[in-house]
GROMACS .gro file of C-alpha atoms in nm:
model
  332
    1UNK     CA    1   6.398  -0.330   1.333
    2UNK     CA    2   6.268  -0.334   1.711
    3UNK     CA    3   6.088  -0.569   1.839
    4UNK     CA    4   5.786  -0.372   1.853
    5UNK     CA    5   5.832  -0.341   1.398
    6UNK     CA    6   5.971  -0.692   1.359
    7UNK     CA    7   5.654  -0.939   1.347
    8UNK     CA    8   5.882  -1.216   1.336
    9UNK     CA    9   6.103  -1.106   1.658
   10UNK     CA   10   6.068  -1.335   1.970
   11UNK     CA   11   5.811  -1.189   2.250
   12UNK     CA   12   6.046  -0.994   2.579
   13UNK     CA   13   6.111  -1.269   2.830
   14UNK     CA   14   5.848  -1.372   3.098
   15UNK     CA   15   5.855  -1.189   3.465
   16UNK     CA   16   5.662  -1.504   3.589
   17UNK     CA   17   5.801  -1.875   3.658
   18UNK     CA   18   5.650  -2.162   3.628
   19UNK     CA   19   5.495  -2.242   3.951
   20UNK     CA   20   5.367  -1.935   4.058
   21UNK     CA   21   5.216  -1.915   3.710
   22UNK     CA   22   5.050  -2.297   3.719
   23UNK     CA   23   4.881  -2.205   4.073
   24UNK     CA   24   4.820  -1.828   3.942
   25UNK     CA   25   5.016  -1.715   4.287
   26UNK     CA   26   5.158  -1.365   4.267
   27UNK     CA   27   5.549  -1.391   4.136
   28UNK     CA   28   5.713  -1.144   4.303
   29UNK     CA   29   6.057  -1.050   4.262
   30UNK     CA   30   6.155  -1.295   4.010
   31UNK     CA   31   6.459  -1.187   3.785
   32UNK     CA   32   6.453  -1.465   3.493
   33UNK     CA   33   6.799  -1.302   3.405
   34UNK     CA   34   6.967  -1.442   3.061
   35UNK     CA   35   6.751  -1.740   3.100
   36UNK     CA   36   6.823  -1.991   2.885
   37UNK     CA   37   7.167  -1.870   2.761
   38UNK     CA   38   7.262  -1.854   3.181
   39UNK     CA   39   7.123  -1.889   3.515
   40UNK     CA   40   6.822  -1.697   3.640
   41UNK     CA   41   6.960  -1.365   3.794
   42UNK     CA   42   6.691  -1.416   4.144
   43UNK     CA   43   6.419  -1.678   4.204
   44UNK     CA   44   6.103  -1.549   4.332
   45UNK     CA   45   6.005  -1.518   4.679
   46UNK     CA   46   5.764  -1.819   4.690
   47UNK     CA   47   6.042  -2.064   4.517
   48UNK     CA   48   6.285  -1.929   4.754
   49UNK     CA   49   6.124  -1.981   5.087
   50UNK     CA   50   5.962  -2.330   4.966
   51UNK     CA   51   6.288  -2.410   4.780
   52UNK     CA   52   6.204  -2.502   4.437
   53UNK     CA   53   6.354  -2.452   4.116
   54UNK     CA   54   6.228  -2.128   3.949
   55UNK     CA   55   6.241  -2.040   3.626
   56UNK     CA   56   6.066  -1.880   3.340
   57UNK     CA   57   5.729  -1.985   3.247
   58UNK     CA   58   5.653  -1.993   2.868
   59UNK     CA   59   5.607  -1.672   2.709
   60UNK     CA   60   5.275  -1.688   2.557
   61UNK     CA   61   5.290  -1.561   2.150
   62UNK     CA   62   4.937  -1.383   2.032
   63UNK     CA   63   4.827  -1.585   1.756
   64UNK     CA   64   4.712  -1.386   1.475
   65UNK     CA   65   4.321  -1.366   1.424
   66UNK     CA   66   4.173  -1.551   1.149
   67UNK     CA   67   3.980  -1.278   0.879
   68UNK     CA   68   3.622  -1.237   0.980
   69UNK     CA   69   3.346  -1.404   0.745
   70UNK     CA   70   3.113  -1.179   0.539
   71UNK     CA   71   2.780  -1.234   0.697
   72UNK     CA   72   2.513  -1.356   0.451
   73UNK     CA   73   2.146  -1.274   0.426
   74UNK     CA   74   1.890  -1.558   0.256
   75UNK     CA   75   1.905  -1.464  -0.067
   76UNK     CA   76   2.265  -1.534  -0.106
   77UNK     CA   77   2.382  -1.144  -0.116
   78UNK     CA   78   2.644  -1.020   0.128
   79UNK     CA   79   2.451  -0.859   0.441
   80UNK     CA   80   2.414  -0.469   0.408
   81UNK     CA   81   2.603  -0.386   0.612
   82UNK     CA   82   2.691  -0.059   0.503
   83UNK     CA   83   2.514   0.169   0.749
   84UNK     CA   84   2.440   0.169   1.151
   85UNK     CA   85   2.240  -0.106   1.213
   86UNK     CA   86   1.930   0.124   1.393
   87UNK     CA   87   1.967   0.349   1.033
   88UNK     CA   88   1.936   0.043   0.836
   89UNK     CA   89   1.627  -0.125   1.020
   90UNK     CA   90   1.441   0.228   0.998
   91UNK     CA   91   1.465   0.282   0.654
   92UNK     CA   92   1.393  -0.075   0.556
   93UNK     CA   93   1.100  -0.050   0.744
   94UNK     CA   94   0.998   0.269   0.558
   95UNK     CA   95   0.935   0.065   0.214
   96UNK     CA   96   0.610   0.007   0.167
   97UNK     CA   97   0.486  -0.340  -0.006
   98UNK     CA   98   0.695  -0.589   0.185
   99UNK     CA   99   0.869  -0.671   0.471
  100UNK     CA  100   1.239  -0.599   0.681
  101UNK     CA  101   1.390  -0.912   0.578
  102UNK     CA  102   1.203  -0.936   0.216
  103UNK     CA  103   1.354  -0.600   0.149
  104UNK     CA  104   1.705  -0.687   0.242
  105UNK     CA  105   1.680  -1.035   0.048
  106UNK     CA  106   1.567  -0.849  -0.239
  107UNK     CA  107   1.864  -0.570  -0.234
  108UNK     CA  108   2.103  -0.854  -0.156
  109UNK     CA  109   2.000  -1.026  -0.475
  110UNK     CA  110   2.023  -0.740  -0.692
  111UNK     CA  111   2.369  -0.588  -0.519
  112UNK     CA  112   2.612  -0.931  -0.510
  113UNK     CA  113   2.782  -0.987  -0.741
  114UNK     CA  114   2.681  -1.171  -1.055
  115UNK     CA  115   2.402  -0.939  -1.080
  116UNK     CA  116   2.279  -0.717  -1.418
  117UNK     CA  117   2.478  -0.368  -1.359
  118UNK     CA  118   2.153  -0.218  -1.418
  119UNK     CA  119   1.987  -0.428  -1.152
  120UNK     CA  120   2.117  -0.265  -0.887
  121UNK     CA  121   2.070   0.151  -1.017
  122UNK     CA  122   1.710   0.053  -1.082
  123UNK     CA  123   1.578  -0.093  -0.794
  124UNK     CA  124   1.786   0.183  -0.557
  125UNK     CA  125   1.615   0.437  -0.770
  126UNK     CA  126   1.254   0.307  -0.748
  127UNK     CA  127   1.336   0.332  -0.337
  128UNK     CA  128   1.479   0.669  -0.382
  129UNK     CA  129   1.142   0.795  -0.539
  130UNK     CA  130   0.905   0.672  -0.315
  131UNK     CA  131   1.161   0.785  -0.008
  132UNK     CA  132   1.151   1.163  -0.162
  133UNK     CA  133   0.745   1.123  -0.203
  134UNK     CA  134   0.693   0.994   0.129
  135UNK     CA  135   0.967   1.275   0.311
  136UNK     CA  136   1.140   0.948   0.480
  137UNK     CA  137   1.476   1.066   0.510
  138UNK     CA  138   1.645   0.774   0.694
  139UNK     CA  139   1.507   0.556   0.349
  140UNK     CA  140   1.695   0.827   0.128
  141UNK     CA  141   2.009   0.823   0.364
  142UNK     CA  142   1.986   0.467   0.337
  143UNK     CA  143   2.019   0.455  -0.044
  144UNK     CA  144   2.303   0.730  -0.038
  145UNK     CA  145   2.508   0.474   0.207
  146UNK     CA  146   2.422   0.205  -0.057
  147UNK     CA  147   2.532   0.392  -0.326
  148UNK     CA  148   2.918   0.495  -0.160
  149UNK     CA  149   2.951   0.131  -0.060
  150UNK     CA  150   2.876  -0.035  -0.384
  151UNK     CA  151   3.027   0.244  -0.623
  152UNK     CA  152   2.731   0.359  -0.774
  153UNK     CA  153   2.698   0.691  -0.873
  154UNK     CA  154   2.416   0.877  -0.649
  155UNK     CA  155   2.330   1.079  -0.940
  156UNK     CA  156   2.224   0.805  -1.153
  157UNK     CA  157   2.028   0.701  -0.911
  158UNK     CA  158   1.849   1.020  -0.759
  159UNK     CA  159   1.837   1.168  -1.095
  160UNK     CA  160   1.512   1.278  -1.262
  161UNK     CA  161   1.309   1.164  -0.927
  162UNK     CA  162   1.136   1.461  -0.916
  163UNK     CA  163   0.948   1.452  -1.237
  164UNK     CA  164   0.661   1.281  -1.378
  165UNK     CA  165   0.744   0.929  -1.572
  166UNK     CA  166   0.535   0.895  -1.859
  167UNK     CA  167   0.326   0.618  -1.981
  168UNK     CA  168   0.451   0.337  -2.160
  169UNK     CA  169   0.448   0.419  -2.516
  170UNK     CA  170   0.087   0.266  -2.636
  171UNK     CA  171  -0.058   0.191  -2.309
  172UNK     CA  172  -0.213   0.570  -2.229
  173UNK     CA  173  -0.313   0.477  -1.901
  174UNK     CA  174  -0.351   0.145  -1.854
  175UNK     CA  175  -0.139  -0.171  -1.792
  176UNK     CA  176   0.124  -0.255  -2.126
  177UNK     CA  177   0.000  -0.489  -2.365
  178UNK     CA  178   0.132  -0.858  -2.175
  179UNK     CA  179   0.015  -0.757  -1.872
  180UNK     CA  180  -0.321  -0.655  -1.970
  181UNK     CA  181  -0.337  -0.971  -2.184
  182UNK     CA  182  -0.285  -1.171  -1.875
  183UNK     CA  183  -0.587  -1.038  -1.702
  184UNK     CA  184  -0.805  -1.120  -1.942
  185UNK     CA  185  -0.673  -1.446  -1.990
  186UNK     CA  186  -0.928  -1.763  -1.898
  187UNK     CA  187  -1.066  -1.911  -1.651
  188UNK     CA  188  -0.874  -2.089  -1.483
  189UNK     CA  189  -0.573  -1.912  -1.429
  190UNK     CA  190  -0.540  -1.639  -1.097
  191UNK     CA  191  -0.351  -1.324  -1.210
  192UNK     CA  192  -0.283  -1.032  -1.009
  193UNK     CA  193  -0.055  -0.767  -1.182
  194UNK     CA  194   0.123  -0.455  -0.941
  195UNK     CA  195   0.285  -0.149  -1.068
  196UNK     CA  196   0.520   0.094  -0.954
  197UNK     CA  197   0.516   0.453  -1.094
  198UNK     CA  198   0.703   0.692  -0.931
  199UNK     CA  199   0.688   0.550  -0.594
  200UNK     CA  200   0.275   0.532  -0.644
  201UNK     CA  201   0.161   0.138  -0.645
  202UNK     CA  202  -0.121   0.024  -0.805
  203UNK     CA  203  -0.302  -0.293  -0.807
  204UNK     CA  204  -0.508  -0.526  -1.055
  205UNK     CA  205  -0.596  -0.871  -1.032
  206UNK     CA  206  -0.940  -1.042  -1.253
  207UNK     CA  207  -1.217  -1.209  -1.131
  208UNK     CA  208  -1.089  -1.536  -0.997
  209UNK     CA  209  -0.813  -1.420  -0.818
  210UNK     CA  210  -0.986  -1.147  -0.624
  211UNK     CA  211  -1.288  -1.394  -0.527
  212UNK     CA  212  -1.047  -1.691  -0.463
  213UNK     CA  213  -0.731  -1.501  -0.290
  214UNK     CA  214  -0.689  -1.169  -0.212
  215UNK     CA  215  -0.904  -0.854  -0.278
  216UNK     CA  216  -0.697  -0.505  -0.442
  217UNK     CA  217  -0.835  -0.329  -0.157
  218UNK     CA  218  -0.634  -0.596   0.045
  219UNK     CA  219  -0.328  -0.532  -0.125
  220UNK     CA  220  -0.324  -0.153  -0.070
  221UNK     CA  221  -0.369  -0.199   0.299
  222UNK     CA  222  -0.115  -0.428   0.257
  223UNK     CA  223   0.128  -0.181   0.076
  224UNK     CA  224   0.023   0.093   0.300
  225UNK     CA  225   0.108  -0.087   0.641
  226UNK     CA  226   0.474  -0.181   0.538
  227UNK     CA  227   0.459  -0.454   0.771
  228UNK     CA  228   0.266  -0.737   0.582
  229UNK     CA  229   0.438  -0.850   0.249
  230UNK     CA  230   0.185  -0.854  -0.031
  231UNK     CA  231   0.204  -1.243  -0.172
  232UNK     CA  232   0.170  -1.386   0.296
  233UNK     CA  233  -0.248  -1.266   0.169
  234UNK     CA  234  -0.272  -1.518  -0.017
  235UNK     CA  235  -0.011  -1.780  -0.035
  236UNK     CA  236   0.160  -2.032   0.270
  237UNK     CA  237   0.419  -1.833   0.483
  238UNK     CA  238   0.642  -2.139   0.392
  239UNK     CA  239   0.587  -2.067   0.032
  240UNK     CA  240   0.664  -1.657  -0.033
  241UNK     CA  241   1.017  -1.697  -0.020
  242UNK     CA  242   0.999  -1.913  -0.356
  243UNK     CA  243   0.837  -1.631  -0.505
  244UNK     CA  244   1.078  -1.398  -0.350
  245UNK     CA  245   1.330  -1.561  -0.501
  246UNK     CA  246   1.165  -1.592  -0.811
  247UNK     CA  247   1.159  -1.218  -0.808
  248UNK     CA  248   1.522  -1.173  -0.723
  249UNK     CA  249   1.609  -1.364  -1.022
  250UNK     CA  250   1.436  -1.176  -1.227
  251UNK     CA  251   1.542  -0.856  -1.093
  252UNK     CA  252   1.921  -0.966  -1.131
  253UNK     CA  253   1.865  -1.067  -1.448
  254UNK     CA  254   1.673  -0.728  -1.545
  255UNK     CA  255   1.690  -0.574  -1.916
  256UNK     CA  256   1.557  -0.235  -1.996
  257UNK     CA  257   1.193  -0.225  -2.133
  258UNK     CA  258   1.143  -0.591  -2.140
  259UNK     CA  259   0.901  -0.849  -2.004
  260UNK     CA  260   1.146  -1.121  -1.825
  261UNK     CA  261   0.959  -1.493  -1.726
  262UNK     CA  262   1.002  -1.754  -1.494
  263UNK     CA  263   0.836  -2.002  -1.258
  264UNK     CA  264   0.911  -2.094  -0.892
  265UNK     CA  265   1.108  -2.368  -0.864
  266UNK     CA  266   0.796  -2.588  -0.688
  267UNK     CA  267   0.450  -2.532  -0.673
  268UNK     CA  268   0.327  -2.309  -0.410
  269UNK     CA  269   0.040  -2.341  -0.135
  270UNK     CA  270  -0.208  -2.071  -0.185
  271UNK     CA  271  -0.548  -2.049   0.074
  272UNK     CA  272  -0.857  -2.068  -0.188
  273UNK     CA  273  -1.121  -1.913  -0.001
  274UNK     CA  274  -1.438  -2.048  -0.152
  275UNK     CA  275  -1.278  -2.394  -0.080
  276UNK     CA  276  -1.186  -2.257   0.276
  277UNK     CA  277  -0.812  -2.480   0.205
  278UNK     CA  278  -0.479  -2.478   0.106
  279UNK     CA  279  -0.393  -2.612  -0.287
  280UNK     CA  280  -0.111  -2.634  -0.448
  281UNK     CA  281  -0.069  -2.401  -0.767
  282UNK     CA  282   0.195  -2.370  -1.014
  283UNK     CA  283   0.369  -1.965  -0.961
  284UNK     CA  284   0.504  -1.795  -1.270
  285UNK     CA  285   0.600  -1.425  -1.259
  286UNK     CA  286   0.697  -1.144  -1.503
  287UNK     CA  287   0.906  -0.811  -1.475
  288UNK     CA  288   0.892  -0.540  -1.673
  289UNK     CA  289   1.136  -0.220  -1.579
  290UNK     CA  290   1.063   0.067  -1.816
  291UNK     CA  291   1.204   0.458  -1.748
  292UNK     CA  292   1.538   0.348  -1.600
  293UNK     CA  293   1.388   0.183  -1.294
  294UNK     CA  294   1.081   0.434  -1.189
  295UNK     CA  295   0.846   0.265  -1.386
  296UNK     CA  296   0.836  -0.133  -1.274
  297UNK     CA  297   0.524  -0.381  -1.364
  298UNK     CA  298   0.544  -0.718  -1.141
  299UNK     CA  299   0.278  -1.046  -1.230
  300UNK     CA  300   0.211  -1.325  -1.027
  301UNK     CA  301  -0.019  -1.602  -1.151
  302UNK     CA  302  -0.137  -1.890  -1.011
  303UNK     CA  303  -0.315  -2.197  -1.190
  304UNK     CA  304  -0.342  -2.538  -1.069
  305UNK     CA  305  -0.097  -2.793  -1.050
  306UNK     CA  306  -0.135  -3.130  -1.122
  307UNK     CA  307  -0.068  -3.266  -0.763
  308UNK     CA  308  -0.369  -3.339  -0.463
  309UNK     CA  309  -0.486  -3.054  -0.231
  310UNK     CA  310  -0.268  -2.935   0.019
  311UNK     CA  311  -0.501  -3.021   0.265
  312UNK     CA  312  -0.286  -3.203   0.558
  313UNK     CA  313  -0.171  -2.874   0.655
  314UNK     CA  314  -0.146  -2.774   1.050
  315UNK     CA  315  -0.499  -2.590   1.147
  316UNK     CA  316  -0.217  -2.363   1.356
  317UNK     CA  317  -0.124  -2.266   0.949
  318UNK     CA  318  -0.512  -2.191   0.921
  319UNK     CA  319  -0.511  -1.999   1.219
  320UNK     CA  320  -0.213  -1.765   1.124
  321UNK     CA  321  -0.324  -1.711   0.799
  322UNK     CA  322  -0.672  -1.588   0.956
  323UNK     CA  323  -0.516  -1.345   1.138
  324UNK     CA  324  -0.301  -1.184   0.942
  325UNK     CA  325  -0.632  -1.123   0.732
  326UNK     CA  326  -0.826  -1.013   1.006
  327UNK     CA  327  -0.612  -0.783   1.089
  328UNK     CA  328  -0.544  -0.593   0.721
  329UNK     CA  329  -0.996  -0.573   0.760
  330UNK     CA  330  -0.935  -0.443   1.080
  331UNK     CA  331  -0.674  -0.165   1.000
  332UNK     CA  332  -0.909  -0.106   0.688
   0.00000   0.00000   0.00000
């Protein structure tokens, strides 16, 4: 094997000696010869004229490059980095409901491993829907690039987009039975309940939670803006990633046409409004996935934990919170 095919042969000798190389002076003329099996063939020119020994600096040996870390996003998923980076922002920017880095937590959850195989085909094929009703082709390129890198097949996930889902068997056309349960519920408790059909959201939340938090006409403006993620209305930007992840959990651990459970792993910090301050409130969601992933019902409700008012919280938190409120009015 040449040296060139041989990863193990020695590097071709130096055409530099040590001193000219140590005071990065031009070597010029140096012939290192059979250096070390005999004497150098010709010092340099500098060596020569100054008279000092010359001979061959050490040949420096590339070292080999250690393998590159996969990049991670927060919710523990390997970054998706499975499309140019300007194609990716665009089309995570194109779904509606949430934000650029809630949407890439949420897809990192529900694509690394670990995850329920069906996890993955649903929640690509809810995006796929709404990307073919809104005419966002960057989103729908998106999801094709997701699909190649993962192994997915595109056709389970594009398939049957086009038509109509129906109605959850029983419900006609209102909420299924838990879900509707949960807004009648008590006093008490703060439930607001979002669906996904066919790319089409839809909103409910009862009494309480609509005069304490957040209004439905809130959380369309919301969904509509793609810039705001629902749950910042209403509870402590420090908070929504506990119910993000709450979400992820559930998504990963998805099962076909059943209502999945679970709490956040503290108690949130949600802004009452008729106390004009922060509390802190026990979060438990649901899922429900019917219709292979174009049919999705999401719960969040809030009821009050057991611990003292959040109220040592920054005004600068108040202030924030404000704004982002004034501004969904504003762009109403």
């Amino acid at each position: 094997l040449s040296a060139r095919e041989d990863s193990t042969a020695m590097p071709p000798q130096t055409r530099v000696c040590v001193r000219c190389k140590s005071t990065k002076s031009k070597c010029v003329n140096f012939d290192p010869g059979q250096w070390p099996d005999g004497p150098i063939a010709r010092k340099c020119d500098r060596c020569a004229r100054l008279g000092f020994d010359c001979v061959p600096a050490p040949s420096a040996v590339p070292k080999p490059r250690a393998p590159r870390k996969a990049k991670t996003a927060a919710g523990g998923g390997l970054l998706l980095n499975v499309a140019p980076s300007p194609l990716v922002t665009r089309a995570l920017q194109q779904i509606p409901g949430t934000t650029t880095s809630s949407a890439t937590e949420t897809l990192s959850y529900v694509l690394s491993p670990g995850a329920s195989p069906l996890a993955a085909r649903y929640v690509l094929r809810a995006i796929a829907t709404t990307a073919r009703r809104r005419g966002t082709f960057e989103l729908i390129e998106f999801v094709a690039a997701l699909c190649r890198h993962h192994d997915i097949p595109l056709d389970d996930v594009l398939s049957e987009c086009l038509s109509q889902t129906p109605s959850p068997v029983g419900c006609g056309d209102g909420l299924p039975p838990f879900f509707a349960r949960k807004l009648a519920a008590e006093e008490g408790t703060y439930v607001n309940v979002r669906v996904r059909r066919d790319g089409v959201a839809s909103f409910h939340a009862n009494e309480a939670f609509e005069r304490s938090f957040a209004t439905t006409a809130e959380m369309y403006r919301a969904f509509d803006s793609s810039a705001l993620e629902i749950n910042s209305l209403f509870v402590h930007r420090e908070d929504v990633p506990l119910i993000r992840r709450l979400y992820g959990e559930l998504f990963r651990s998805c099962v076909p046409d059943e209502v999945l459970g679970g709490t956040t792993r503290q108690p949130v910090r949600a802004y009452d409004r008729t106390s004009h301050s922060y509390a802190l409130f026990d979060c438990r969601g649901a899922l429900l996935i019917l219709h292979g992933g174009r049919y999705f019902v999401g719960l969040v409700e809030l009821s009050a934990a057991a611990y003292p008012p959040a109220s040592s919280l920054a005004s600068s938190s108040l202030a924030a919170s404000s704004l982002a409120a004034s501004s969904l009015a504003a762009s109403s």
